Coordinates of C-alpha atoms in Angstrom, one line a residue:
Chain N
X1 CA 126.2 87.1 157.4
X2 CA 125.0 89.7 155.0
X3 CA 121.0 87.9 154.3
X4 CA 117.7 89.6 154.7
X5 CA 115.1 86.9 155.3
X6 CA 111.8 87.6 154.6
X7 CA 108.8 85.1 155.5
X8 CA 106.8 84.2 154.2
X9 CA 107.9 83.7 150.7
X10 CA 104.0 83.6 148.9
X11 CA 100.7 84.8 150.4
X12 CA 97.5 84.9 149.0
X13 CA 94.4 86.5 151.2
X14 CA 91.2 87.6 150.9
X15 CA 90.4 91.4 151.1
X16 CA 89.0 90.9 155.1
X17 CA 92.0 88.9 156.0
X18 CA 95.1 90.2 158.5
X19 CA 98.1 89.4 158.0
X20 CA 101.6 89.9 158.7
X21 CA 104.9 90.3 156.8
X22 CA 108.1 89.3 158.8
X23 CA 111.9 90.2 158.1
X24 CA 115.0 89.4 159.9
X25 CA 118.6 90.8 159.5
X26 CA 121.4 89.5 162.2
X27 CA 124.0 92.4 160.5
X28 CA 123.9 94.9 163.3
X29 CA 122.0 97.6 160.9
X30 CA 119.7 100.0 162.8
X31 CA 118.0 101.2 159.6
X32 CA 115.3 99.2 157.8
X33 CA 113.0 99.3 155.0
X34 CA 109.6 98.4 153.1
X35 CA 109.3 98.4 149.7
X36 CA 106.7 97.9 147.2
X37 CA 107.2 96.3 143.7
X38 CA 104.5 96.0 141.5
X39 CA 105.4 93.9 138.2
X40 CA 107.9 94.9 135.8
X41 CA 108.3 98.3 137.8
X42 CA 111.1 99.7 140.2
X43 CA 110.8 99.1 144.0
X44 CA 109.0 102.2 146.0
X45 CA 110.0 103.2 149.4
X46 CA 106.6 102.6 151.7
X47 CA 108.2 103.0 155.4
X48 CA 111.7 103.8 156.9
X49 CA 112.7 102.8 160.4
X50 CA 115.6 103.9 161.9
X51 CA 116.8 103.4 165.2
X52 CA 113.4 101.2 165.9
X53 CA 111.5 104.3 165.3
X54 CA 109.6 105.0 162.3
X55 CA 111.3 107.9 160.3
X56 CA 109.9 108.2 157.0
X57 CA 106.0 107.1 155.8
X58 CA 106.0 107.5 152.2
X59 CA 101.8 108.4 152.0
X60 CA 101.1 104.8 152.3
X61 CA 97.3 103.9 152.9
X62 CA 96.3 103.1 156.8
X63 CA 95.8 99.4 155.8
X64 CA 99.2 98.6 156.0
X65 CA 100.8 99.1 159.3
X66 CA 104.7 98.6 160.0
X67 CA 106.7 97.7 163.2
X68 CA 109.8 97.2 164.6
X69 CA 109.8 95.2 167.8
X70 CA 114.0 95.5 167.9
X71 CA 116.4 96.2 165.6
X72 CA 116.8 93.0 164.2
X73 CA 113.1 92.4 163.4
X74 CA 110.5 94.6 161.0
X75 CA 106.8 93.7 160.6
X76 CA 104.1 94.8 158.1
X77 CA 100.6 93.8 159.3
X78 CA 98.2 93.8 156.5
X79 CA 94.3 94.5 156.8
X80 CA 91.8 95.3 154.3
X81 CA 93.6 95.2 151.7
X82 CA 92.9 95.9 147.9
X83 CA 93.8 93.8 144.7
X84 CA 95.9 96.5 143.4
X85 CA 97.7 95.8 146.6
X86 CA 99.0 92.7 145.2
X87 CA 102.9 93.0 145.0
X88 CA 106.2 92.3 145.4
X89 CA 107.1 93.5 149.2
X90 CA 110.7 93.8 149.9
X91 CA 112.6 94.2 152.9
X92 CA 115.9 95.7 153.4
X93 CA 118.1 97.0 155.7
X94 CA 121.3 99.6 156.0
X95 CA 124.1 100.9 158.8
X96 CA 122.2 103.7 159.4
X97 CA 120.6 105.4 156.8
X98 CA 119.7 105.4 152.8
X99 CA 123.0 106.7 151.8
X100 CA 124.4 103.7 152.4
X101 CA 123.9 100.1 150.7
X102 CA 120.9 98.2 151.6
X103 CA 120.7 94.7 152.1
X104 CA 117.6 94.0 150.6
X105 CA 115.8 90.2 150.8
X106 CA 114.0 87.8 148.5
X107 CA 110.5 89.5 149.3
X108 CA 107.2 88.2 149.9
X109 CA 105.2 88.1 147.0
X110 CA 101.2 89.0 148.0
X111 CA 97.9 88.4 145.7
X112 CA 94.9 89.3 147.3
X113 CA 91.9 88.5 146.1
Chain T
X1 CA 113.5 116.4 144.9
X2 CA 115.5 114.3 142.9
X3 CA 114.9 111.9 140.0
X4 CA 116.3 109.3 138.2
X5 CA 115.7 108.3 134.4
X6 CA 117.2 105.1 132.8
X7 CA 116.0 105.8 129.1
X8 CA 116.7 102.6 127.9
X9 CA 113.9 99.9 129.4
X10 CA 115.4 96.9 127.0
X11 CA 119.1 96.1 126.3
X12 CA 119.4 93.2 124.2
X13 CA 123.1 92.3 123.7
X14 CA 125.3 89.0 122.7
X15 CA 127.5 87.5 125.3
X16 CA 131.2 88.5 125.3
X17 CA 129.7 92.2 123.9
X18 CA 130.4 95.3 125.8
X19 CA 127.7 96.8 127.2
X20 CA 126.4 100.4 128.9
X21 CA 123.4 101.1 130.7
X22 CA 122.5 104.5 131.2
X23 CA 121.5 106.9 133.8
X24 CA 120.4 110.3 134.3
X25 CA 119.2 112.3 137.4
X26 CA 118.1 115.2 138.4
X27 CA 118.4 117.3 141.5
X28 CA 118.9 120.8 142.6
X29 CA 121.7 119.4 145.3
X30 CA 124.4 117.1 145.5
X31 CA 123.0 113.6 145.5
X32 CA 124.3 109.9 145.8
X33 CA 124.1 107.5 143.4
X34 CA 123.8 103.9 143.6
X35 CA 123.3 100.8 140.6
X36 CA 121.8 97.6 141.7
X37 CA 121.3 94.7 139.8
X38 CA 117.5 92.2 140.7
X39 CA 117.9 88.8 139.4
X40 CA 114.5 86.9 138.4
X41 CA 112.7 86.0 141.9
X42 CA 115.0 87.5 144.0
X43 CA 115.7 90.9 145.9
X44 CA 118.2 93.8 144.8
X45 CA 121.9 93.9 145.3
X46 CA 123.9 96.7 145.5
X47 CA 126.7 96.7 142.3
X48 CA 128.3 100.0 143.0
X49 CA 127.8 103.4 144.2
X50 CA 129.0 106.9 144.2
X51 CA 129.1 109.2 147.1
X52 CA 132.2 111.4 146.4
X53 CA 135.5 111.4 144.9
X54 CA 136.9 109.9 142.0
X55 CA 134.3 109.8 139.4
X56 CA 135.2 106.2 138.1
X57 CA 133.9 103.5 140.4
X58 CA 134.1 100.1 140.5
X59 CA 131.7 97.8 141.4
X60 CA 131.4 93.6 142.1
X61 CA 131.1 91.3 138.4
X62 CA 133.5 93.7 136.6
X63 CA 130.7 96.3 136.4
X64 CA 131.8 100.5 136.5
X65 CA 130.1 103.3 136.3
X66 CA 131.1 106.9 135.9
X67 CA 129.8 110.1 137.7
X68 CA 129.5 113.0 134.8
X69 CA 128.4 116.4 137.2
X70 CA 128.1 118.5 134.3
X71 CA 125.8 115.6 132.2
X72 CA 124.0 114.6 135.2
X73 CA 124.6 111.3 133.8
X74 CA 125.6 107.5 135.8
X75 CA 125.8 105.3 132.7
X76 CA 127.1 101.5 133.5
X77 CA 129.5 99.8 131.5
X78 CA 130.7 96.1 131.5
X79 CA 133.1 95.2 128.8
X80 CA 132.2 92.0 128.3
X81 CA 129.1 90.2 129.1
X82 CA 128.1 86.7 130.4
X83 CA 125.0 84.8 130.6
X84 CA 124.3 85.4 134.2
X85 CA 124.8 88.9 133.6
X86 CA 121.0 88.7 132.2
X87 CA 119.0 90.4 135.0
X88 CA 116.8 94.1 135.2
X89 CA 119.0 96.6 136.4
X90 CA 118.4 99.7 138.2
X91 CA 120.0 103.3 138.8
X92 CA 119.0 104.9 141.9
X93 CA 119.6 108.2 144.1
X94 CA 119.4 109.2 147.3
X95 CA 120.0 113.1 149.0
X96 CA 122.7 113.8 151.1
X97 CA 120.9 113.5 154.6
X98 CA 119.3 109.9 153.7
X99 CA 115.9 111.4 153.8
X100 CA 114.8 110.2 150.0
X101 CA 115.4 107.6 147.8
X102 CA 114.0 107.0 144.0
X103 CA 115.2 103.8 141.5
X104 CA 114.8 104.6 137.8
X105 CA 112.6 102.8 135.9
X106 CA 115.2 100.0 135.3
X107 CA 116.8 98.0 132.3
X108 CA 115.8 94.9 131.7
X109 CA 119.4 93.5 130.1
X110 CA 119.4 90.5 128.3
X111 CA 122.8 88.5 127.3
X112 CA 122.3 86.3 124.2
X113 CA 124.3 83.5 123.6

């Protein structure tokens, strides 16, 4: 079983909402990933967890908050967010580390308004 | 740091025609590189990568690339293309310790019948 699953697939939310991004992998990897796509532009690194501890935050604003409960789950709770905040998140997951391929799954695509 | 630059953003070619995508980073150390390929609505997946060794790899769909040091080039190549081949494509590089990781711009690759 090599799938990411990321839920939910659409969200739309106003800019006092909260809400949560989940994402699942069952393939043993102790590294995982957020992304950020905005349209028609590469994917950007927001968080790295690795191990179930958070490794690498790329500068990314206080209003979105990751977590790993174990190391088959990763969260991204979402509060107070912006327009320009509306994306393409996507979730992946590795062995161990970014040198190594990432799994990466369908993503949760996000408009707030 | 490194970086990654994918020069062409549009690749327009007719099916059964060879193609190349190309790649260039930069970085003052020795880097991994990695091509993945993001079909409409739907995550990344990995096509091939280079870590060490020969320079010619192989990846899944009948893609290669090649690792030129002293070009600081990745280019793709497929010799002949099919419909489903039709997809954005990007280069991407990671350091040595799995600390960083940057996609190009991508390549939005088009196969016309």
């Amino acid at each position: 079983d090599t799938e990411v699953t990321q839920t939910p697939k659409h969200l739309v939310m106003g800019m006092t909402n909260k809400k949560s991004l989940k994402c699942e992998q069952h393939m043993g990897h102790r590294a995982m990933y957020w992304y950020k796509q905005k349209a028609k532009k590469p994917p950007e690194l927001m968080f790295v967890y690795s191990y179930e501890k958070l490794s690498i935050n790329e500068s990314v604003p206080s209003r979105f908050s990751p977590e790993c409960p174990n190391s088959s789950l990763l969260n991204l709770h979402l509060h107070a967010l912006q327009p320009e905040d509306s994306a393409l998140y996507l979730c992946a997951s590795s062995h161990r580390d970014l040198q190594e391929t990432q799994y990466f799954g369908p993503g949760t695509r996000l408009l707030v308004l | 740091a490194q970086s990654v630059t994918q020069l062409d953003s549009q690749v327009p070619v007719f099916e059964e025609a060879p193609v190349e995508l190309r790649c260039n980073y930069s970085s003052s150390v020795s880097v991994y590189l990695f091509w993945y390929v993001q079909y409409p609505n739907q995550g990344l997946q990995l096509l091939l990568k280079y870590l060490s060794g020969s320079t010619l790899v192989k990846g899944i769909n009948g893609f290669e690339a090649e690792f030129n040091k002293s070009q600081t080039s990745f280019h793709l190549r497929k010799p002949s293309v099919h419909i489903s081949d039709t997809a954005e494509y990007f280069c991407a590089v990671s350091d040595r310790a799995g600390n960083q990781f940057y996609f190009g711009t991508g390549t939005s690759l088009t196969v016309i019948p």
